[in-house]
Short mmCIF file of C-alpha atoms in Angstrom, two decimals:
data_model
loop_
_atom_site.label_atom_id
_atom_site.label_comp_id
_atom_site.label_asym_id
_atom_site.label_seq_id
_atom_site.Cartn_x
_atom_site.Cartn_y
_atom_site.Cartn_z
CA MET V 112 25.72 22.46 -44.24
CA GLN V 113 24.68 20.08 -46.88
CA ILE V 114 26.49 20.41 -50.23
CA PRO V 115 23.94 20.43 -53.11
CA SER V 116 24.09 17.55 -55.45
CA PRO V 117 25.21 18.41 -59.02
CA PRO V 118 22.63 18.12 -61.83
CA LEU V 119 22.13 14.70 -63.41
CA PHE V 120 23.69 15.85 -66.70
CA TRP V 121 26.96 16.65 -65.06
CA ARG V 122 26.98 13.55 -62.99
CA THR V 123 26.35 11.39 -66.12
CA PHE V 124 29.01 13.39 -68.09
CA LEU V 125 31.65 13.02 -65.30
CA LEU V 126 30.91 9.25 -64.96
CA ILE V 127 31.41 8.79 -68.77
CA VAL V 128 34.61 10.86 -68.70
CA LEU V 129 35.94 8.80 -65.76
CA LEU V 130 35.10 5.64 -67.74
CA ILE V 131 36.90 6.86 -70.78
CA ILE V 132 39.93 7.84 -68.68
CA GLY V 133 39.92 4.43 -66.97
CA CYS V 134 39.73 2.63 -70.33
CA LEU V 135 42.54 4.71 -71.79
CA ALA V 136 44.74 4.07 -68.68
CA ALA V 137 44.01 0.29 -68.89
CA THR V 138 44.77 0.24 -72.60
CA LEU V 139 48.03 2.20 -72.17
CA PHE V 140 49.12 -0.12 -69.31
CA SER V 141 48.21 -3.22 -71.38
CA PHE V 142 50.03 -1.85 -74.36
CA ARG V 143 53.14 -1.12 -72.34
CA VAL V 144 53.11 -4.60 -70.75
CA PHE V 145 52.56 -6.52 -73.94
CA GLU V 146 54.83 -4.26 -75.99
CA ARG V 147 57.69 -4.61 -73.50
CA GLU V 148 59.16 -7.97 -74.55
CA PRO V 149 58.95 -7.43 -78.33
CA ARG V 150 60.60 -4.04 -77.96
CA ALA V 151 63.36 -5.48 -75.74
CA ARG V 152 63.85 -8.29 -78.26
CA GLN V 153 64.11 -5.84 -81.19
CA ILE V 154 66.60 -3.58 -79.28
CA ALA V 155 68.72 -6.51 -78.31
CA GLN V 156 68.81 -7.87 -81.87
CA GLN V 157 69.81 -4.47 -83.19
CA VAL V 158 72.62 -4.07 -80.63
CA ILE V 159 73.82 -7.71 -81.22
CA SER V 160 73.90 -7.34 -84.98
CA THR V 161 75.82 -4.01 -84.70
CA VAL V 162 78.43 -5.44 -82.29
CA ASN V 163 78.88 -8.66 -84.42
CA VAL V 164 79.27 -6.67 -87.66
CA THR V 165 81.73 -4.25 -86.03
CA ARG V 166 83.80 -7.09 -84.46
CA SER V 167 83.81 -8.86 -87.84
CA ALA V 168 85.00 -5.70 -89.60
CA LEU V 169 87.86 -5.36 -87.09
CA LEU V 170 88.86 -9.07 -87.31
CA TYR V 171 88.50 -9.88 -90.96
CA SER V 172 88.89 -6.64 -92.86
CA ASP V 173 92.19 -5.67 -94.57
CA PRO V 174 94.28 -3.61 -92.21
CA ALA V 175 94.83 -1.21 -95.04
CA ILE V 176 91.24 -0.27 -95.36
CA ARG V 177 90.21 -0.77 -91.70
CA ARG V 178 90.54 2.97 -90.96
CA GLU V 179 88.32 3.91 -93.89
CA LEU V 180 85.77 1.26 -92.83
CA LEU V 181 85.57 2.60 -89.28
CA ALA V 182 85.28 6.19 -90.59
CA GLU V 183 82.43 5.11 -92.89
CA LEU V 184 80.57 3.35 -90.01
CA ALA V 185 80.93 6.55 -87.89
CA ASP V 186 79.73 8.89 -90.70
CA ASN V 187 76.86 6.81 -92.13
CA GLU V 188 75.69 4.61 -89.25
CA GLY V 189 76.69 6.62 -86.19
CA ILE V 190 78.81 3.72 -84.93
CA ARG V 191 82.21 4.33 -83.36
CA ILE V 192 84.85 1.98 -81.86
CA VAL V 193 86.60 3.23 -78.71
CA PRO V 194 89.07 1.37 -76.53
CA VAL V 195 87.90 0.79 -72.99
CA GLU V 196 90.04 2.84 -70.49
CA ALA V 197 90.33 2.17 -66.82
CA ASP V 198 89.37 5.77 -66.00
CA ASP V 199 86.19 5.89 -68.13
CA MET V 200 83.36 7.68 -66.39
CA VAL V 201 80.24 5.59 -67.07
CA ARG V 202 76.57 5.80 -66.18
CA PRO V 203 74.34 2.82 -66.67
CA PHE V 204 70.76 2.92 -68.09
CA PRO V 205 67.92 3.24 -65.60
CA ASP V 206 66.69 -0.13 -64.25
CA THR V 207 63.50 -0.52 -66.38
CA PRO V 208 61.68 -3.67 -67.46
CA VAL V 209 62.65 -3.06 -71.13
CA VAL V 210 66.37 -2.43 -70.28
CA ARG V 211 66.57 -5.52 -68.06
CA LEU V 212 65.08 -7.79 -70.80
CA ALA V 213 67.37 -6.27 -73.47
CA ILE V 214 70.50 -6.73 -71.33
CA GLU V 215 69.60 -10.39 -70.60
CA ARG V 216 69.26 -11.14 -74.33
CA ILE V 217 72.42 -9.32 -75.21
CA ARG V 218 74.46 -11.12 -72.57
CA ASP V 219 73.02 -14.45 -73.71
CA ARG V 220 74.38 -13.82 -77.13
CA LEU V 221 77.51 -11.80 -76.54
CA GLY V 222 78.66 -13.23 -73.19
CA PRO V 223 78.03 -12.49 -69.52
CA GLN V 224 80.78 -9.94 -69.36
CA THR V 225 79.09 -7.61 -71.89
CA ARG V 226 78.06 -4.25 -70.46
CA LEU V 227 75.31 -1.93 -71.80
CA ILE V 228 75.90 1.67 -70.73
CA GLU V 229 74.02 4.90 -71.31
CA GLU V 230 76.84 7.46 -70.95
CA VAL V 231 80.66 7.24 -71.16
CA ASN V 232 82.75 10.30 -70.37
CA GLY V 233 79.78 12.58 -70.77
CA ILE V 234 78.71 11.21 -74.17
CA ARG V 235 75.19 9.76 -74.26
CA GLY V 236 74.05 6.93 -76.48
CA ILE V 237 74.31 3.15 -76.35
CA TRP V 238 77.73 1.95 -75.34
CA VAL V 239 78.31 -1.87 -75.59
CA SER V 240 81.52 -3.51 -74.50
CA PHE V 241 83.22 -6.41 -76.35
CA ASN V 242 86.61 -8.11 -76.40
CA ILE V 243 88.96 -9.03 -79.20
CA ASP V 244 91.58 -11.25 -77.82
CA GLU V 245 92.88 -9.43 -74.75
CA ASP V 246 91.68 -6.03 -75.81
CA ALA V 247 88.40 -4.44 -74.66
CA TYR V 248 86.45 -1.92 -76.83
CA TRP V 249 83.28 0.14 -76.71
CA VAL V 250 80.88 0.17 -79.54
CA PHE V 251 79.08 3.47 -79.52
CA ILE V 252 75.73 3.55 -81.28
CA ASP V 253 74.65 7.19 -81.79
CA ARG V 254 70.97 6.35 -82.74
CA ASP V 255 69.50 5.26 -79.36
CA PRO V 256 66.83 2.56 -80.03
CA LEU V 257 65.94 2.81 -76.27
CA ALA V 258 64.76 6.41 -76.59
CA ARG V 259 61.02 6.76 -77.19
CA GLN V 260 60.11 9.15 -79.96
CA ALA V 261 57.03 11.20 -79.08
CA GLY V 262 56.49 13.48 -81.99
CA GLY V 263 54.07 16.38 -82.29
CA ALA V 264 51.71 14.46 -84.48
CA TRP V 265 51.10 11.88 -81.79
CA VAL V 266 50.32 14.64 -79.24
CA ARG V 267 47.90 16.32 -81.70
CA TRP V 268 46.09 13.05 -82.30
CA ALA V 269 45.84 12.42 -78.61
CA LEU V 270 44.31 15.95 -77.96
CA LEU V 271 41.93 15.52 -80.89
CA SER V 272 40.84 12.09 -79.55
CA THR V 273 40.30 13.51 -76.09
CA LEU V 274 38.21 16.36 -77.45
CA LEU V 275 36.06 14.01 -79.50
CA ALA V 276 35.64 11.73 -76.50
CA LEU V 277 34.46 14.74 -74.35
CA LEU V 278 32.05 15.82 -77.10
CA ALA V 279 30.66 12.27 -77.40
CA ALA V 280 30.26 12.13 -73.49
CA ALA V 281 28.36 15.44 -73.57
CA THR V 282 26.15 14.27 -76.38
CA ILE V 283 25.38 10.94 -74.62
CA SER V 284 24.67 12.75 -71.33
CA ALA V 285 22.29 15.19 -73.01
CA ALA V 286 20.53 12.36 -74.88
CA VAL V 287 20.11 10.34 -71.64
CA ASN V 288 18.93 13.30 -69.54
CA ARG V 289 16.70 15.00 -72.15
CA PRO V 290 13.59 12.87 -71.35
CA LEU V 291 14.19 13.32 -67.61
CA ALA V 292 14.49 17.12 -68.06
CA ARG V 293 11.31 17.19 -70.12
CA LEU V 294 9.50 15.12 -67.46
CA THR V 295 10.85 17.49 -64.72
CA ARG V 296 9.45 20.54 -66.58
CA ALA V 297 6.13 18.91 -67.05
CA ALA V 298 5.94 17.88 -63.32
CA ARG V 299 6.85 21.47 -62.34
CA GLU V 300 3.98 22.79 -64.59
CA LEU V 301 1.61 20.29 -62.99
CA GLY V 302 2.74 21.29 -59.49
CA ALA V 303 2.10 25.03 -60.35
CA GLY V 304 -1.48 24.16 -61.18
CA ARG V 305 -1.11 24.24 -65.01
CA ALA V 306 -1.87 21.39 -67.40
CA PRO V 307 1.44 20.50 -69.18
CA ALA V 308 1.68 19.52 -72.77
CA PRO V 309 1.61 15.71 -73.30
CA LEU V 310 5.08 14.07 -73.23
CA PRO V 311 6.17 12.21 -76.35
CA GLU V 312 5.48 8.53 -75.99
CA GLN V 313 8.59 7.30 -77.84
CA GLY V 314 12.14 6.34 -77.25
CA PRO V 315 13.39 3.53 -74.95
CA ALA V 316 10.79 1.28 -73.36
CA GLU V 317 11.44 2.63 -69.86
CA ILE V 318 11.09 6.25 -70.86
CA ARG V 319 8.06 5.47 -72.99
CA ALA V 320 6.35 3.71 -70.06
CA VAL V 321 7.10 6.68 -67.68
CA ASN V 322 5.77 9.21 -70.16
CA GLN V 323 2.66 7.15 -70.84
CA SER V 324 2.06 6.83 -67.15
CA PHE V 325 2.56 10.56 -66.56
CA ASN V 326 0.27 11.54 -69.44
CA ARG V 327 -2.39 9.17 -68.07
CA MET V 328 -1.99 10.76 -64.66
CA VAL V 329 -2.34 14.25 -66.05
CA SER V 330 -5.46 13.19 -67.98
CA ASP V 331 -6.96 11.58 -64.91
CA LEU V 332 -6.23 14.69 -62.75
CA THR V 333 -7.75 16.94 -65.38
CA GLN V 334 -10.84 14.69 -65.54
CA ILE V 335 -11.02 14.67 -61.71
CA GLU V 336 -10.88 18.52 -61.55
CA GLN V 337 -13.63 18.76 -64.08
CA ASP V 338 -15.76 16.22 -62.29
CA ARG V 339 -15.18 18.05 -59.02
CA ALA V 340 -16.13 21.37 -60.49
CA VAL V 341 -19.35 19.87 -62.01
CA LEU V 342 -20.15 18.09 -58.70
CA LEU V 343 -19.64 21.20 -56.63
CA ALA V 344 -21.51 23.36 -59.07
CA GLY V 345 -24.46 20.96 -58.82
CA ILE V 346 -24.20 20.96 -55.00
CA SER V 347 -24.12 24.76 -55.05
CA HIS V 348 -27.25 24.99 -57.16
CA ASP V 349 -29.07 22.35 -55.14
CA LEU V 350 -28.15 24.06 -51.83
CA ARG V 351 -28.58 27.67 -52.74
CA THR V 352 -32.13 27.19 -53.97
CA PRO V 353 -33.45 25.96 -50.63
CA LEU V 354 -31.25 28.53 -48.83
CA ALA V 355 -32.91 31.26 -50.82
CA ARG V 356 -36.33 29.86 -49.85
CA LEU V 357 -35.31 29.77 -46.23
CA ARG V 358 -34.25 33.40 -46.43
CA LEU V 359 -37.61 34.38 -47.90
CA GLU V 360 -39.50 32.40 -45.30
CA LEU V 361 -37.39 33.97 -42.60
CA GLU V 362 -38.35 37.45 -43.75
CA VAL V 363 -42.14 36.86 -44.06
CA ASN V 364 -42.56 34.84 -40.88
CA ASP V 365 -43.08 36.62 -37.51
CA LEU V 366 -40.23 35.31 -35.43
CA PRO V 367 -38.46 36.66 -32.41
CA GLU V 368 -35.54 38.97 -33.34
CA GLU V 369 -32.96 36.79 -31.57
CA ALA V 370 -34.12 33.61 -33.40
CA ARG V 371 -34.30 35.46 -36.69
CA ALA V 372 -30.64 36.71 -36.29
CA ALA V 373 -29.41 33.26 -35.39
CA MET V 374 -31.10 31.58 -38.36
CA ALA V 375 -29.93 34.38 -40.71
CA GLY V 376 -26.41 33.78 -39.51
CA ASP V 377 -26.64 30.03 -40.07
CA ILE V 378 -27.95 30.62 -43.63
CA GLU V 379 -25.14 33.11 -44.30
CA GLN V 380 -22.49 30.68 -43.10
CA MET V 381 -23.91 27.93 -45.30
CA ASP V 382 -23.85 30.29 -48.23
CA THR V 383 -20.27 31.32 -47.47
CA ILE V 384 -19.16 27.66 -47.26
CA VAL V 385 -20.80 26.88 -50.61
CA ARG V 386 -19.09 29.88 -52.23
CA GLN V 387 -15.71 28.78 -50.86
CA PHE V 388 -16.18 25.32 -52.25
CA LEU V 389 -16.91 26.85 -55.70
CA ASP V 390 -13.91 29.14 -55.48
CA TYR V 391 -11.59 26.29 -54.59
CA ALA V 392 -13.03 23.92 -57.12
CA ARG V 393 -12.71 26.35 -60.01
CA GLU V 394 -10.04 24.88 -62.31
CA ARG V 395 -8.89 28.19 -63.84
CA PRO V 396 -9.79 31.94 -63.60
CA GLN V 397 -12.88 32.99 -65.47
CA GLN V 398 -11.05 36.07 -66.88
CA PRO V 399 -7.62 36.27 -68.50
CA LYS V 400 -4.62 38.06 -67.07
CA ASP V 401 -4.24 41.81 -67.77
CA GLU V 402 -2.01 44.62 -66.85
CA ALA V 403 -3.24 46.33 -63.71
CA ASP V 404 -2.25 49.16 -61.38
CA LEU V 405 -1.75 47.09 -58.28
CA SER V 406 -1.69 50.09 -56.03
CA GLN V 407 -5.07 51.20 -57.07
CA LEU V 408 -6.47 47.63 -57.20
CA VAL V 409 -5.46 46.94 -53.60
CA SER V 410 -6.78 50.33 -52.40
CA ASP V 411 -10.14 49.71 -54.06
CA ALA V 412 -10.40 46.20 -52.76
CA VAL V 413 -9.68 47.36 -49.15
CA ALA V 414 -12.26 50.16 -49.48
CA ARG V 415 -14.91 47.59 -50.45
CA LEU V 416 -14.33 45.42 -47.40
CA ARG V 417 -17.32 45.28 -45.06
CA LEU V 418 -15.74 44.69 -41.69
CA PRO V 419 -17.90 46.18 -38.80
CA ALA V 420 -16.04 47.73 -35.93
CA ALA V 421 -12.66 47.10 -37.63
CA THR V 422 -9.64 49.43 -37.72
CA ILE V 423 -7.65 49.07 -40.97
CA GLU V 424 -4.27 50.72 -41.52
CA THR V 425 -3.33 50.83 -45.20
CA GLU V 426 0.20 51.36 -46.49
CA VAL V 427 0.24 51.13 -50.29
CA GLU V 428 3.33 51.95 -52.32
CA GLU V 429 2.30 53.91 -55.39
CA GLY V 430 3.26 53.09 -58.98
CA LEU V 431 3.27 49.22 -58.72
CA HIS V 432 2.02 47.48 -61.82
CA GLY V 433 1.83 43.84 -62.83
CA SER V 434 0.01 41.27 -64.97
CA VAL V 435 -2.54 39.70 -62.66
CA TYR V 436 -6.00 38.07 -62.52
CA ARG V 437 -7.86 40.98 -61.07
CA THR V 438 -10.83 38.98 -59.71
CA GLU V 439 -8.61 36.33 -58.15
CA LEU V 440 -6.43 38.97 -56.44
CA GLU V 441 -9.49 40.78 -55.03
CA ARG V 442 -10.77 37.45 -53.72
CA ALA V 443 -7.39 36.75 -52.11
CA ILE V 444 -7.65 40.12 -50.20
CA ASP V 445 -11.19 39.37 -49.15
CA ASN V 446 -10.30 35.87 -47.86
CA LEU V 447 -7.36 37.30 -45.88
CA ALA V 448 -9.58 39.90 -44.30
CA THR V 449 -12.28 37.37 -43.53
CA ASN V 450 -9.68 35.02 -41.96
CA ALA V 451 -8.37 37.91 -39.88
CA THR V 452 -11.96 38.71 -38.77
CA ARG V 453 -12.39 35.11 -37.49
CA TYR V 454 -9.01 34.51 -35.93
CA GLY V 455 -7.14 37.80 -35.63
CA ARG V 456 -8.96 39.81 -32.93
CA SER V 457 -6.77 41.20 -30.17
CA PRO V 458 -7.34 40.09 -26.52
CA ASP V 459 -9.74 43.00 -25.95
CA GLY V 460 -11.97 41.79 -28.80
CA GLN V 461 -11.07 44.50 -31.27
CA LEU V 462 -10.13 43.91 -34.85
CA ARG V 463 -7.11 45.88 -36.02
CA LEU V 464 -5.69 45.08 -39.43
CA SER V 465 -2.66 46.37 -41.32
CA VAL V 466 -2.69 46.06 -45.12
CA GLN V 467 0.66 46.69 -46.89
CA LEU V 468 1.62 46.66 -50.52
CA ARG V 469 5.24 47.27 -51.44
CA ARG V 470 8.15 46.06 -53.52
CA GLU V 471 10.73 43.76 -51.95
CA GLY V 472 13.51 43.01 -54.36
CA ARG V 473 12.07 41.18 -57.38
CA GLU V 474 8.68 40.63 -55.72
CA VAL V 475 5.61 42.65 -54.94
CA VAL V 476 4.38 41.78 -51.34
CA LEU V 477 0.74 42.12 -50.38
CA ALA V 478 0.56 41.57 -46.60
CA VAL V 479 -2.35 41.50 -44.21
CA SER V 480 -1.43 41.57 -40.52
CA ASP V 481 -3.66 41.24 -37.45
CA GLU V 482 -3.10 41.51 -33.70
CA GLY V 483 -4.55 38.06 -32.75
CA PRO V 484 -2.87 35.31 -30.80
CA GLY V 485 -0.95 34.10 -33.82
CA ILE V 486 -0.22 30.41 -34.60
CA ASP V 487 2.67 28.02 -33.90
CA VAL V 488 5.38 27.94 -36.49
CA LYS V 489 4.85 24.19 -36.96
CA ASP V 490 1.29 24.84 -38.14
CA HIS V 491 2.17 27.43 -40.85
CA ASP V 492 2.39 24.90 -43.69
CA ARG V 493 -0.44 22.76 -42.39
CA LEU V 494 -2.97 25.72 -42.44
CA LEU V 495 -2.36 26.20 -46.21
CA ARG V 496 -3.88 22.78 -46.95
CA PRO V 497 -7.54 22.51 -47.76
CA PHE V 498 -10.02 21.91 -44.89
CA GLU V 499 -7.37 22.61 -42.21
CA ARG V 500 -8.04 24.88 -39.25
CA GLY V 501 -6.04 26.20 -36.44
CA ASP V 502 -5.43 24.83 -33.00
CA THR V 503 -8.04 24.48 -30.18
CA ALA V 504 -7.86 28.18 -29.41
CA ARG V 505 -9.10 28.97 -32.97
CA SER V 506 -11.34 25.94 -33.52
CA GLN V 507 -14.44 27.73 -32.34
CA ALA V 508 -14.57 29.84 -35.50
CA LYS V 509 -16.86 28.81 -38.27
CA GLY V 510 -15.90 28.03 -41.89
CA ALA V 511 -14.92 25.34 -44.28
CA GLY V 512 -11.20 25.75 -43.89
CA LEU V 513 -10.63 26.77 -47.51
CA GLY V 514 -9.85 30.44 -47.15
CA LEU V 515 -6.04 30.26 -46.88
CA ALA V 516 -5.97 27.31 -49.32
CA ILE V 517 -7.69 29.50 -51.90
CA VAL V 518 -5.13 32.30 -51.37
CA GLU V 519 -2.32 29.77 -51.67
CA ARG V 520 -3.74 28.55 -54.97
CA ILE V 521 -4.10 32.18 -56.19
CA ALA V 522 -0.42 32.76 -55.34
CA ARG V 523 0.66 29.67 -57.38
CA LEU V 524 -1.62 30.74 -60.22
CA HIS V 525 0.41 34.00 -60.51
CA GLY V 526 3.77 32.17 -60.19
CA GLY V 527 4.26 33.49 -56.61
CA ARG V 528 4.03 32.13 -53.12
CA PHE V 529 1.97 32.64 -49.98
CA THR V 530 3.56 32.64 -46.52
CA LEU V 531 2.39 32.82 -42.87
CA THR V 532 4.74 34.40 -40.43
CA ALA V 533 4.74 36.20 -37.10
CA ARG V 534 4.62 40.04 -37.27
CA THR V 535 8.05 41.66 -37.32
CA ASP V 536 7.08 45.18 -36.19
CA GLY V 537 7.12 44.40 -32.49
CA ARG V 538 3.40 43.65 -32.17
CA SER V 539 1.84 40.22 -31.62
CA GLY V 540 -0.25 38.70 -34.38
CA LEU V 541 -0.03 36.93 -37.72
CA ARG V 542 1.32 38.21 -41.04
CA ALA V 543 -0.14 36.65 -44.19
CA ALA V 544 1.97 37.69 -47.18
CA LEU V 545 1.08 37.08 -50.87
CA ARG V 546 4.32 37.45 -52.85
CA LEU V 547 4.05 37.97 -56.56
CA PRO V 548 6.91 38.20 -59.12
CA THR V 549 7.29 41.60 -60.76
#
């Protein structure tokens, strides 16, 4: 099963977010790398100064005031002097790049025997060893410069920056995808047989060029539709006039009945072909949509069918209404019945049709079923194209190959769809279904 691709907006949004995250990660890594040595240097200088000042205080201060001096350092600066004992429980700092650099600088200045410890006898801080003559001492610094301070303000600013970055990513994604979304809607309108509003020819050069090309294409297609309608209307007028004369001459001339019937059939076929050309070439319905009782409309249209020697079963659900083009829907029913007359006879030569109108979910389905030989599944879509006919078994029938194409266009005109399927009631034949949204 193929997983559907996410919309372009979300793909662009996620790419921008990933880019922001990557840039932030690279910035943080660079900051930590380039900040490492200055921070280690600062920590080492602070520890070295503290140890040197404390040692000087012990060496050169008056013994009478030494106790008060040490007490003042402990109270005001958080610095205490403790003798090193053999049974001291110590825990070193974690081996990080900053700690390694700081220890190297401290030992360069204070001697290679100097130790930098994180915890002594359960008390955490910075413990630095030094010697006075033969005696070893710990200098305890209560304010740990190695501890990073991450206050609430920093967290709030980080969250606010992230939120602003996401809003900016959403705005950029929407701005990038807005022209494409507008073009998609216009293409969908054009595909449904409606003329879309012209796209704005502004913005970046690429978008402007695409919109200009699309507008030109819509204009050309509209002109082609108009020219085709005029052309076929002219052909219809030029052909129907001699056809009418042929009918008149056929009636007044004394011809054998068999020849008269054959000629009348040929004239009727030519007239039908011309009418189908006109129906297919018509750009839009001649009458507007209106609210109709679909049940009554279909019943009346079936009653008006002139199908000699045909059996028609009608199953119409009552109370179905919709906004439709009445004439177009009646034309669709007539075309489906005509198509069934040509192709849907049972093996015994009889024409048995079933016309159904019912609601299926959010659609109203008008279906015409026959008992003919049916068609291959691979030909279903092909037969909805103009001037297409069935396989060899059906190619003996006469017509322009526009009947089903006209029904398919009427379905799209109503925002629905037209499908060809095999019958599902256990009988052979073809089921042509016009599905209209409620």
